[in-house]
C-alpha cells in the first residue's frame, strides 16, 4: 500500500499567505482586471470591423496606374484642410487609398487629420481623425482609449496600470494555489483550471501593459536604457548642416514639392514595406524621414533620412538591440497585429478566460461569504508559521517589486491597512 506524506506545516503557512493575498487582490483588484479584459477583447475585434465601417474612405477601385504622390497631396490640399501638412502614407496596396496627414489645432495628443485620396484618380474619399503610429480610425481609437484610460485622460490610466500591476501577481498566486490543491485534492476547480490555461497569456499582457503605464513604464524605460536595450532613433540632419555633395534641399517645412524624389530615393535604398510614412522636414532645409510602419511578421521597421534627394542616414530594424525588438514585437502582439487573425484569436481566448476567471471568482466568494460582512478570507497570522529567513527574503523582494511597480506597492500597503482595520473591528465586536 502506497502512502502519501502529509504536507508540512510550512507549506500550509505559505498556502495561507497566498490564499489571503489572492483573496484581497481578487476582491479589490478584479474589477479593474475585468474592465481591462472586456475592453481588450473589444479592441481585438476591431480591425475587420474598422475596415467595414470605413470602407468608403479606405477602399477604391484598383487602378493599374497611380498619380505621382505630389499630385495626390495636391488633391488633399485642394480640400482646404485647416491644419499643416506633416506626412503622407502612400496607398499600401491596389484598391487602397493614400492618407495625407495634417496637424490640426484642437486634436488630442498623437492625433492627426487624415485626408483619404484615390491614388489612381486623385478623388478625395473623405477625412477622419487618426491616432497613434498605427493610424487607427475613430472606432478603434475610442476602444483604445476606453481600454487605456476609460476615456478619462491621464488620471484614468491609473486603472489600467493597477490592473496590469496586479494581473501577474494574481495569476502566479493562483498557480501556486492550484498546484497545492491539485496535490491535496482530487477535485480541480474550474476557476483554477481556466487560470492555468490562460496563465502565459495573462503574464504576457501584464508585462507588455506595464511598458505603456505612467509610473512602472518609466522604470521599464530606465531599465532598458541601463542595459542598452533602448530603441535607437534615426539621425535627422538639421537645416544648415553639411551633407557632403548632396546639395541643399529646396523644400521648406510644410512644403511637398520634393516628395516624389524623396520617396523614390527611399525605395532605392531598400524601403520596400507595403506601409510607409513619408514625414516632411520639421524645419526649413531639414531632412525628410521615410519609415516603414508595417506591423506584423516579418518585421519591417527600417527608416531613412533624405536630404537633397539622397539618403543621408539609415536605421535598420535588424540592427536594433534584442530588447528593442522584443518590445516592438510585444506591443504589436498586445495590440493583436503581430501575426494577423491568429493573434486576435489568442487575445480573444485569453481575454475571455480572464473574464471567466473574475466572474467565477466572485461567484465562489459570494457562495462562501458570511451572512454579513466583507467576506471570509483565510485567518490572519499565517506569516507567523513561515520560516523567518524566507519571510525576510519575501519582504525584500516585495519592497523591490513595489518600488519598480509603484501602484502595486501602494495598493498592497492599502490592502494591509484594510486588513488591520478589519481585524481590529472584529476584535472590538467580539469583546
mmCIF file of C-alpha atoms in Angstrom, residues 10 34 45 81 93 108 110 115-116 118 127-128 192 236 249 255 279 282 343 353 376 386:
data_model
loop_
_atom_site.group_PDB
_atom_site.id
_atom_site.type_symbol
_atom_site.label_atom_id
_atom_site.label_comp_id
_atom_site.label_asym_id
_atom_site.label_seq_id
_atom_site.Cartn_x
_atom_site.Cartn_y
_atom_site.Cartn_z
ATOM 1 C CA UNK A 10 5.426 25.367 6.416
ATOM 2 C CA UNK A 34 -12.418 42.607 -15.614
ATOM 3 C CA UNK A 45 -12.239 42.559 -32.637
ATOM 4 C CA UNK A 81 -7.729 71.438 -44.656
ATOM 5 C CA UNK A 93 -1.830 48.057 -51.964
ATOM 6 C CA UNK A 108 -5.545 65.329 -28.922
ATOM 7 C CA UNK A 110 -0.902 61.676 -31.160
ATOM 8 C CA UNK A 115 -7.459 63.118 -45.927
ATOM 9 C CA UNK A 116 -8.005 59.950 -48.000
ATOM 10 C CA UNK A 118 -7.727 57.687 -54.532
ATOM 11 C CA UNK A 127 -11.262 62.658 -43.998
ATOM 12 C CA UNK A 128 -11.032 61.245 -40.483
ATOM 13 C CA UNK A 192 -8.180 27.108 -11.247
ATOM 14 C CA UNK A 236 17.979 63.538 -38.699
ATOM 15 C CA UNK A 249 17.143 70.928 -50.076
ATOM 16 C CA UNK A 255 6.156 72.039 -48.454
ATOM 17 C CA UNK A 279 7.344 62.783 -42.974
ATOM 18 C CA UNK A 282 10.443 69.676 -39.211
ATOM 19 C CA UNK A 343 -3.049 36.877 -32.802
ATOM 20 C CA UNK A 353 -10.606 33.430 -19.966
ATOM 21 C CA UNK A 376 -14.240 35.253 4.832
ATOM 22 C CA UNK A 386 6.594 30.579 7.759
#
